[in-house]
mmCIF file of C-alpha atoms and ligand atoms in Angstrom:
data_model
loop_
_atom_site.group_PDB
_atom_site.id
_atom_site.type_symbol
_atom_site.label_atom_id
_atom_site.label_comp_id
_atom_site.label_asym_id
_atom_site.label_seq_id
_atom_site.Cartn_x
_atom_site.Cartn_y
_atom_site.Cartn_z
ATOM 1 C CA MET M 303 -40.510 -2.837 5.718
ATOM 2 C CA ASN M 304 -43.548 -4.899 4.692
ATOM 3 C CA LEU M 305 -43.088 -8.669 4.911
ATOM 4 C CA SER M 306 -44.967 -9.997 1.901
ATOM 5 C CA TYR M 307 -46.095 -13.252 3.540
ATOM 6 C CA PHE M 308 -47.936 -11.087 6.072
ATOM 7 C CA ASP M 309 -50.164 -9.528 3.371
ATOM 8 C CA GLY M 310 -52.621 -12.438 3.562
ATOM 9 C CA LEU M 311 -52.220 -12.826 7.331
ATOM 10 C CA LEU M 312 -53.118 -9.168 7.895
ATOM 11 C CA GLU M 313 -56.243 -9.544 5.777
ATOM 12 C CA ALA M 314 -57.174 -12.764 7.623
ATOM 13 C CA ARG M 315 -56.607 -10.988 10.950
ATOM 14 C CA ARG M 316 -58.870 -8.088 9.869
ATOM 15 C CA GLN M 317 -61.564 -10.630 9.062
ATOM 16 C CA GLY M 318 -61.096 -12.334 12.428
ATOM 17 C CA LEU M 319 -59.982 -15.586 10.778
ATOM 18 C CA VAL M 320 -56.645 -15.879 12.610
ATOM 19 C CA SER M 321 -55.600 -15.142 16.169
ATOM 20 C CA ASP M 322 -52.860 -12.770 17.277
ATOM 21 C CA HIS M 323 -50.332 -15.655 17.432
ATOM 22 C CA VAL M 324 -48.354 -15.919 14.195
ATOM 23 C CA HIS M 325 -46.336 -19.042 14.890
ATOM 24 C CA LEU M 326 -46.561 -22.827 14.967
ATOM 25 C CA GLY M 327 -48.451 -24.558 17.756
ATOM 26 C CA LEU M 328 -47.055 -26.675 20.569
ATOM 27 C CA PHE M 329 -49.056 -29.907 20.762
ATOM 28 C CA VAL M 330 -48.781 -31.283 24.269
ATOM 29 C CA ALA M 331 -52.262 -32.667 25.007
ATOM 30 C CA ALA M 332 -55.047 -34.527 23.248
ATOM 31 C CA GLY M 333 -57.782 -32.503 21.561
ATOM 32 C CA GLN M 334 -55.785 -29.358 20.904
ATOM 33 C CA THR M 335 -56.640 -27.118 17.958
ATOM 34 C CA LEU M 336 -54.064 -25.013 16.146
ATOM 35 C CA ALA M 337 -55.287 -21.969 18.095
ATOM 36 C CA THR M 338 -54.928 -23.628 21.514
ATOM 37 C CA ALA M 339 -51.565 -25.120 20.505
ATOM 38 C CA GLN M 340 -50.344 -21.663 19.486
ATOM 39 C CA GLU M 341 -51.374 -20.374 22.902
ATOM 40 C CA ALA M 342 -49.526 -23.318 24.460
ATOM 41 C CA MET M 343 -46.414 -22.350 22.480
ATOM 42 C CA SER M 344 -46.519 -18.787 23.803
ATOM 43 C CA LEU M 345 -47.220 -20.013 27.334
ATOM 44 C CA HIS M 346 -44.252 -22.391 27.161
ATOM 45 C CA HIS M 347 -41.944 -19.519 26.166
ATOM 46 C CA LEU M 348 -43.405 -17.246 28.852
ATOM 47 C CA ARG M 349 -43.050 -19.902 31.561
ATOM 48 C CA LEU M 350 -39.344 -20.210 30.755
ATOM 49 C CA LEU M 351 -39.018 -16.418 30.660
ATOM 50 C CA GLU M 352 -40.085 -16.216 34.346
ATOM 51 C CA VAL M 353 -41.615 -12.743 34.220
ATOM 52 C CA THR M 354 -42.424 -11.192 37.586
ATOM 53 C CA GLU M 355 -44.405 -8.133 38.605
ATOM 54 C CA GLY M 356 -42.712 -4.843 37.796
ATOM 55 C CA ALA M 357 -40.464 -6.231 35.051
ATOM 56 C CA SER M 358 -39.595 -4.584 31.768
ATOM 57 C CA VAL M 359 -40.136 -7.039 28.905
ATOM 58 C CA VAL M 360 -39.206 -6.661 25.249
ATOM 59 C CA ASP M 361 -40.665 -8.919 22.523
ATOM 60 C CA VAL M 362 -38.448 -8.740 19.425
ATOM 61 C CA GLY M 363 -40.341 -9.690 16.251
ATOM 62 C CA CYS M 364 -43.626 -9.340 18.121
ATOM 63 C CA GLY M 365 -46.016 -10.099 15.231
ATOM 64 C CA PHE M 366 -49.590 -9.174 16.203
ATOM 65 C CA GLY M 367 -48.587 -8.995 19.874
ATOM 66 C CA GLY M 368 -50.148 -12.295 21.009
ATOM 67 C CA SER M 369 -47.463 -13.192 23.550
ATOM 68 C CA LEU M 370 -47.221 -9.658 24.948
ATOM 69 C CA ARG M 371 -51.005 -9.591 25.320
ATOM 70 C CA MET M 372 -50.919 -12.862 27.268
ATOM 71 C CA LEU M 373 -48.352 -11.384 29.630
ATOM 72 C CA ASP M 374 -50.374 -8.191 29.897
ATOM 73 C CA GLY M 375 -53.316 -10.230 31.143
ATOM 74 C CA GLN M 376 -51.252 -12.212 33.649
ATOM 75 C CA VAL M 377 -48.783 -9.870 35.348
ATOM 76 C CA ASP M 378 -49.128 -6.383 36.827
ATOM 77 C CA ARG M 379 -46.899 -3.317 36.677
ATOM 78 C CA LEU M 380 -45.046 -4.426 33.561
ATOM 79 C CA ARG M 381 -43.302 -2.142 31.113
ATOM 80 C CA LEU M 382 -43.743 -3.813 27.736
ATOM 81 C CA THR M 383 -42.010 -3.141 24.430
ATOM 82 C CA GLY M 384 -42.996 -4.684 21.100
ATOM 83 C CA VAL M 385 -40.425 -4.542 18.303
ATOM 84 C CA ASN M 386 -41.106 -5.114 14.622
ATOM 85 C CA VAL M 387 -39.860 -4.028 11.197
ATOM 86 C CA ASP M 388 -43.383 -4.129 9.748
ATOM 87 C CA LEU M 389 -45.496 -1.098 10.726
ATOM 88 C CA ARG M 390 -48.728 -2.809 9.625
ATOM 89 C CA GLN M 391 -48.217 -5.505 12.266
ATOM 90 C CA ILE M 392 -47.502 -2.948 14.976
ATOM 91 C CA GLU M 393 -50.738 -1.146 14.103
ATOM 92 C CA VAL M 394 -52.678 -4.402 14.581
ATOM 93 C CA ALA M 395 -50.796 -5.288 17.778
ATOM 94 C CA ARG M 396 -51.356 -1.929 19.472
ATOM 95 C CA GLY M 397 -55.143 -2.136 18.997
ATOM 96 C CA GLY M 398 -57.533 -2.895 21.828
ATOM 97 C CA LEU M 399 -57.026 -2.399 25.527
ATOM 98 C CA TRP M 400 -53.704 -2.927 27.288
ATOM 99 C CA ARG M 401 -53.502 -2.970 31.088
ATOM 100 C CA ASN M 402 -49.784 -2.202 31.196
ATOM 101 C CA PRO M 403 -47.985 0.527 29.231
ATOM 102 C CA VAL M 404 -46.565 -0.671 25.886
ATOM 103 C CA ASP M 405 -43.919 1.030 23.803
ATOM 104 C CA TRP M 406 -43.960 0.023 20.124
ATOM 105 C CA GLN M 407 -40.708 0.246 18.212
ATOM 106 C CA LEU M 408 -40.465 0.096 14.435
ATOM 107 C CA CYS M 409 -36.894 -1.072 13.872
ATOM 108 C CA ASP M 410 -34.644 -4.012 13.115
ATOM 109 C CA ALA M 411 -33.991 -6.532 15.879
ATOM 110 C CA ALA M 412 -30.371 -5.407 16.202
ATOM 111 C CA ALA M 413 -31.454 -1.795 16.813
ATOM 112 C CA PHE M 414 -34.167 -2.313 19.463
ATOM 113 C CA SER M 415 -32.064 -1.075 22.342
ATOM 114 C CA ASN M 416 -30.410 1.876 20.645
ATOM 115 C CA HIS M 417 -27.146 1.166 22.529
ATOM 116 C CA ARG M 418 -28.835 1.595 25.925
ATOM 117 C CA ALA M 419 -27.374 -0.579 28.686
ATOM 118 C CA ALA M 420 -29.007 -2.476 31.553
ATOM 119 C CA TRP M 421 -32.632 -1.381 31.105
ATOM 120 C CA VAL M 422 -34.469 -4.676 30.355
ATOM 121 C CA ASP M 423 -35.353 -7.595 32.651
ATOM 122 C CA ARG M 424 -36.697 -10.030 30.066
ATOM 123 C CA ILE M 425 -36.303 -10.432 26.297
ATOM 124 C CA LEU M 426 -38.556 -12.689 24.254
ATOM 125 C CA SER M 427 -38.223 -13.544 20.582
ATOM 126 C CA LEU M 428 -40.632 -16.249 19.450
ATOM 127 C CA GLU M 429 -40.058 -17.871 16.031
ATOM 128 C CA ALA M 430 -38.545 -14.738 14.528
ATOM 129 C CA MET M 431 -34.728 -14.988 14.505
ATOM 130 C CA PHE M 432 -34.594 -16.759 11.132
ATOM 131 C CA HIS M 433 -35.624 -13.391 9.644
ATOM 132 C CA PHE M 434 -32.970 -11.241 11.326
ATOM 133 C CA PRO M 435 -30.224 -9.989 8.970
ATOM 134 C CA ASP M 436 -27.846 -9.198 11.854
ATOM 135 C CA LEU M 437 -28.208 -11.962 14.450
ATOM 136 C CA ALA M 438 -24.856 -11.172 16.063
ATOM 137 C CA GLY M 439 -26.025 -7.559 16.426
ATOM 138 C CA PHE M 440 -29.314 -8.737 17.948
ATOM 139 C CA PHE M 441 -27.517 -10.852 20.565
ATOM 140 C CA ALA M 442 -25.063 -8.005 21.281
ATOM 141 C CA ALA M 443 -27.923 -5.520 21.757
ATOM 142 C CA SER M 444 -29.722 -8.027 24.008
ATOM 143 C CA ALA M 445 -26.646 -8.765 26.134
ATOM 144 C CA ARG M 446 -26.089 -5.045 26.653
ATOM 145 C CA ALA M 447 -29.759 -4.303 27.337
ATOM 146 C CA LEU M 448 -30.275 -6.997 29.976
ATOM 147 C CA ARG M 449 -30.050 -5.950 33.595
ATOM 148 C CA LEU M 450 -28.364 -8.052 36.259
ATOM 149 C CA GLY M 451 -30.750 -10.958 36.865
ATOM 150 C CA GLY M 452 -32.007 -10.625 33.305
ATOM 151 C CA ARG M 453 -33.168 -13.514 31.144
ATOM 152 C CA MET M 454 -33.927 -14.133 27.499
ATOM 153 C CA VAL M 455 -35.961 -16.788 25.662
ATOM 154 C CA ALA M 456 -35.553 -16.986 21.895
ATOM 155 C CA SER M 457 -36.738 -19.562 19.372
ATOM 156 C CA THR M 458 -36.316 -20.003 15.653
ATOM 157 C CA ILE M 459 -36.480 -22.530 12.814
ATOM 158 C CA LEU M 460 -33.279 -24.069 11.452
ATOM 159 C CA PHE M 461 -32.606 -26.528 8.647
ATOM 160 C CA GLY M 462 -30.315 -29.491 9.148
ATOM 161 C CA PRO M 463 -27.624 -30.851 6.827
ATOM 162 C CA ARG M 464 -30.105 -33.432 5.422
ATOM 163 C CA ALA M 465 -32.570 -30.755 4.313
ATOM 164 C CA ASP M 466 -33.447 -30.839 0.619
ATOM 165 C CA PRO M 467 -32.035 -27.571 -0.796
ATOM 166 C CA ALA M 468 -34.982 -27.267 -3.209
ATOM 167 C CA SER M 469 -37.512 -27.313 -0.329
ATOM 168 C CA VAL M 470 -35.339 -24.911 1.670
ATOM 169 C CA ALA M 471 -35.268 -22.513 -1.291
ATOM 170 C CA VAL M 472 -39.098 -22.527 -1.526
ATOM 171 C CA VAL M 473 -39.502 -21.990 2.238
ATOM 172 C CA SER M 474 -36.900 -19.255 2.570
ATOM 173 C CA ALA M 475 -38.317 -17.387 -0.432
ATOM 174 C CA GLY M 476 -41.949 -17.761 0.689
ATOM 175 C CA PHE M 477 -41.273 -16.813 4.313
ATOM 176 C CA GLY M 478 -38.539 -14.299 3.544
ATOM 177 C CA PRO M 479 -36.500 -12.498 4.466
ATOM 178 C CA TRP M 480 -34.606 -15.624 5.553
ATOM 179 C CA PRO M 481 -31.027 -14.421 5.082
ATOM 180 C CA ARG M 482 -29.109 -17.466 6.421
ATOM 181 C CA PRO M 483 -30.970 -20.721 5.633
ATOM 182 C CA GLU M 484 -27.724 -22.661 6.156
ATOM 183 C CA LEU M 485 -27.321 -21.432 9.761
ATOM 184 C CA GLY M 486 -26.925 -24.235 12.312
ATOM 185 C CA LEU M 487 -27.458 -24.431 16.062
ATOM 186 C CA ALA M 488 -23.738 -24.482 16.895
ATOM 187 C CA GLU M 489 -23.160 -21.198 15.085
ATOM 188 C CA LEU M 490 -26.268 -19.670 16.665
ATOM 189 C CA CYS M 491 -25.026 -20.594 20.151
ATOM 190 C CA ASP M 492 -21.533 -19.312 19.285
ATOM 191 C CA MET M 493 -23.002 -15.949 18.281
ATOM 192 C CA ALA M 494 -24.903 -15.682 21.554
ATOM 193 C CA HIS M 495 -21.809 -16.671 23.502
ATOM 194 C CA SER M 496 -19.578 -14.167 21.671
ATOM 195 C CA ALA M 497 -22.103 -11.454 22.538
ATOM 196 C CA GLY M 498 -21.734 -12.205 26.247
ATOM 197 C CA LEU M 499 -24.736 -14.476 26.759
ATOM 198 C CA ALA M 500 -24.664 -17.913 28.355
ATOM 199 C CA VAL M 501 -26.919 -20.593 26.877
ATOM 200 C CA LEU M 502 -28.610 -22.177 29.913
ATOM 201 C CA GLN M 503 -30.876 -24.517 27.978
ATOM 202 C CA VAL M 504 -31.779 -25.488 24.415
ATOM 203 C CA GLU M 505 -34.774 -27.644 23.549
ATOM 204 C CA ASP M 506 -35.959 -28.683 20.113
ATOM 205 C CA LEU M 507 -39.740 -28.294 19.841
ATOM 206 C CA ALA M 508 -39.970 -29.562 16.233
ATOM 207 C CA GLN M 509 -41.738 -32.857 16.959
ATOM 208 C CA ARG M 510 -44.338 -31.129 19.129
ATOM 209 C CA CYS M 511 -44.949 -28.527 16.364
ATOM 210 C CA LEU M 512 -45.600 -31.118 13.674
ATOM 211 C CA PRO M 513 -49.417 -31.460 14.073
ATOM 212 C CA SER M 514 -49.696 -27.728 13.253
ATOM 213 C CA PHE M 515 -49.297 -28.578 9.584
ATOM 214 C CA GLU M 516 -52.465 -30.694 9.561
ATOM 215 C CA TRP M 517 -54.325 -27.418 10.156
ATOM 216 C CA MET M 518 -52.297 -25.377 7.695
ATOM 217 C CA CYS M 519 -51.879 -27.342 4.464
ATOM 218 C CA PRO M 520 -52.659 -30.633 2.684
ATOM 219 C CA PRO M 521 -50.290 -33.618 3.024
ATOM 220 C CA CYS M 522 -47.039 -33.323 1.064
ATOM 221 C CA PRO M 523 -47.235 -34.722 -2.460
ATOM 222 C CA ALA M 524 -44.262 -36.778 -3.675
ATOM 223 C CA LYS M 525 -42.932 -33.979 -5.856
ATOM 224 C CA LEU M 526 -41.616 -30.581 -4.828
ATOM 225 C CA THR M 527 -44.264 -27.832 -4.820
ATOM 226 C CA ASP M 528 -44.003 -24.047 -4.882
ATOM 227 C CA ASN M 529 -45.999 -23.797 -1.620
ATOM 228 C CA PRO M 530 -43.755 -22.718 1.294
ATOM 229 C CA VAL M 531 -46.092 -24.173 3.948
ATOM 230 C CA ILE M 532 -46.105 -27.594 2.280
ATOM 231 C CA GLU M 533 -42.330 -27.534 1.817
ATOM 232 C CA LEU M 534 -41.852 -26.513 5.460
ATOM 233 C CA ARG M 535 -44.096 -29.434 6.422
ATOM 234 C CA ARG M 536 -41.965 -31.740 4.250
ATOM 235 C CA LEU M 537 -38.783 -30.577 6.009
ATOM 236 C CA PHE M 538 -40.328 -31.010 9.484
ATOM 237 C CA GLU M 539 -41.680 -34.466 8.599
ATOM 238 C CA ALA M 540 -38.294 -35.544 7.243
ATOM 239 C CA GLY M 541 -36.629 -34.481 10.507
ATOM 240 C CA ALA M 542 -34.635 -31.952 8.452
ATOM 241 C CA ALA M 543 -35.907 -28.880 10.306
ATOM 242 C CA SER M 544 -35.555 -28.059 13.987
ATOM 243 C CA TYR M 545 -37.282 -25.550 16.245
ATOM 244 C CA PRO M 546 -34.718 -24.677 18.907
ATOM 245 C CA LEU M 547 -35.806 -22.669 21.924
ATOM 246 C CA MET M 548 -32.875 -21.131 23.816
ATOM 247 C CA VAL M 549 -32.838 -19.822 27.377
ATOM 248 C CA LEU M 550 -30.062 -17.257 27.774
ATOM 249 C CA VAL M 551 -28.677 -15.127 30.584
ATOM 250 C CA PRO M 552 -25.760 -12.675 30.798
ATOM 251 C CA GLN M 553 -22.558 -14.724 31.155
ATOM 252 C CA ASP M 554 -21.525 -13.078 34.420
ATOM 253 C CA GLN M 555 -24.617 -14.457 36.172
ATOM 254 C CA ALA M 556 -24.542 -17.975 34.654
ATOM 255 C CA GLY M 557 -22.437 -19.352 37.517
ATOM 256 C CA GLY M 558 -21.185 -22.296 35.450
ATOM 257 C CA LYS M 559 -24.717 -23.518 34.567
ATOM 258 C CA THR M 560 -24.227 -23.253 30.839
ATOM 259 C CA GLN M 561 -24.273 -25.536 27.830
ATOM 260 C CA LYS M 562 -21.116 -23.951 26.436
HETATM 261 C C1 LIG J 1162 -43.217 -15.884 12.392
HETATM 262 S S1 LIG J 1162 -43.498 -14.241 12.923
HETATM 263 C C2 LIG J 1162 -43.612 -14.459 14.700
HETATM 264 C C3 LIG J 1162 -44.374 -13.313 15.309
HETATM 265 C C4 LIG J 1162 -44.526 -13.345 16.816
HETATM 266 N N1 LIG J 1162 -43.264 -13.527 17.500
HETATM 267 C C5 LIG J 1162 -45.497 -14.422 17.241
HETATM 268 O O1 LIG J 1162 -45.031 -15.340 17.910
HETATM 269 O O2 LIG J 1162 -46.681 -14.330 16.939
HETATM 270 C C6 LIG J 1162 -41.898 -13.445 12.749
HETATM 271 C C7 LIG J 1162 -41.912 -11.969 13.153
HETATM 272 O O3 LIG J 1162 -40.601 -11.397 13.051
HETATM 273 C C8 LIG J 1162 -40.736 -10.080 12.516
HETATM 274 N N2 LIG J 1162 -39.457 -9.664 11.917
HETATM 275 C C9 LIG J 1162 -38.966 -10.004 10.702
HETATM 276 N N3 LIG J 1162 -37.768 -9.433 10.482
HETATM 277 C C10 LIG J 1162 -37.486 -8.706 11.594
HETATM 278 C C11 LIG J 1162 -36.374 -7.890 11.965
HETATM 279 N N4 LIG J 1162 -35.325 -7.747 11.170
HETATM 280 N N5 LIG J 1162 -36.411 -7.285 13.167
HETATM 281 C C12 LIG J 1162 -37.492 -7.454 13.995
HETATM 282 N N6 LIG J 1162 -38.553 -8.217 13.691
HETATM 283 C C13 LIG J 1162 -38.560 -8.836 12.505
HETATM 284 C C14 LIG J 1162 -41.847 -10.251 11.503
HETATM 285 O O4 LIG J 1162 -42.359 -9.036 11.035
HETATM 286 C C15 LIG J 1162 -42.817 -11.086 12.304
HETATM 287 O O5 LIG J 1162 -43.592 -10.286 13.147
#
């Protein structure tokens, strides 16, 4: 399945105009560019993922493989898996040299594990869940795939109750598929919990993502536009969009340290 908003990104990647990180940046220090903030975003996720030598790591919705490539450069003896529905992205991601073996899977997020149990140590999904048509299935597959001692870090973009429906419609059409724009954090956590995962931590990165938009689009005009980047900026600036990052573990190893 080709995601249409990736048509331009793939061309820009071929021309070397964009990096292999297809997500907002995390602005935590003075003087950051969008590129260094995007690296900081991946690093923040990876720090929370706590990957150690010898681990098997799956990145679901892996884009051009930027986060997996960072890990590949940092940790030895990994078994990496990149999952995506868009073959064109996988072809870009698999290019170049990899130090650790990588398995590329062309499938939906809910199908990445193919019903296998207890074979993964770490699952990452960075800014991708808003696309997934079967989030409950994704959490169920993840809960089943994680080994004892396993850990998962997943982030997404959500709209709050104050979000202007007209802006949300432009964003969810422009960055589609976005099957559940009305989804809230409570329901997301409930889905994870019902699948057998404990939510150890949730942090909202939205405020620290905001400067990304200065690199990506002009300021928002007063009136609604048909530009999904501008309308996403409008929702972030209005405090009507959040960027939750969740740290999850199998419930039987949470030992009471859970938010739910
Ligand atoms: C905003 S991009 C983030 C890419 C990558 N995680 C990164 O940080 O650079 C969202 C990614 O989710 C992928 N995606 C969309 N729908 C998916 C699905 N149903 N299953 C798996 N991946 C999906 C897209 O193709 C894209 O690579």
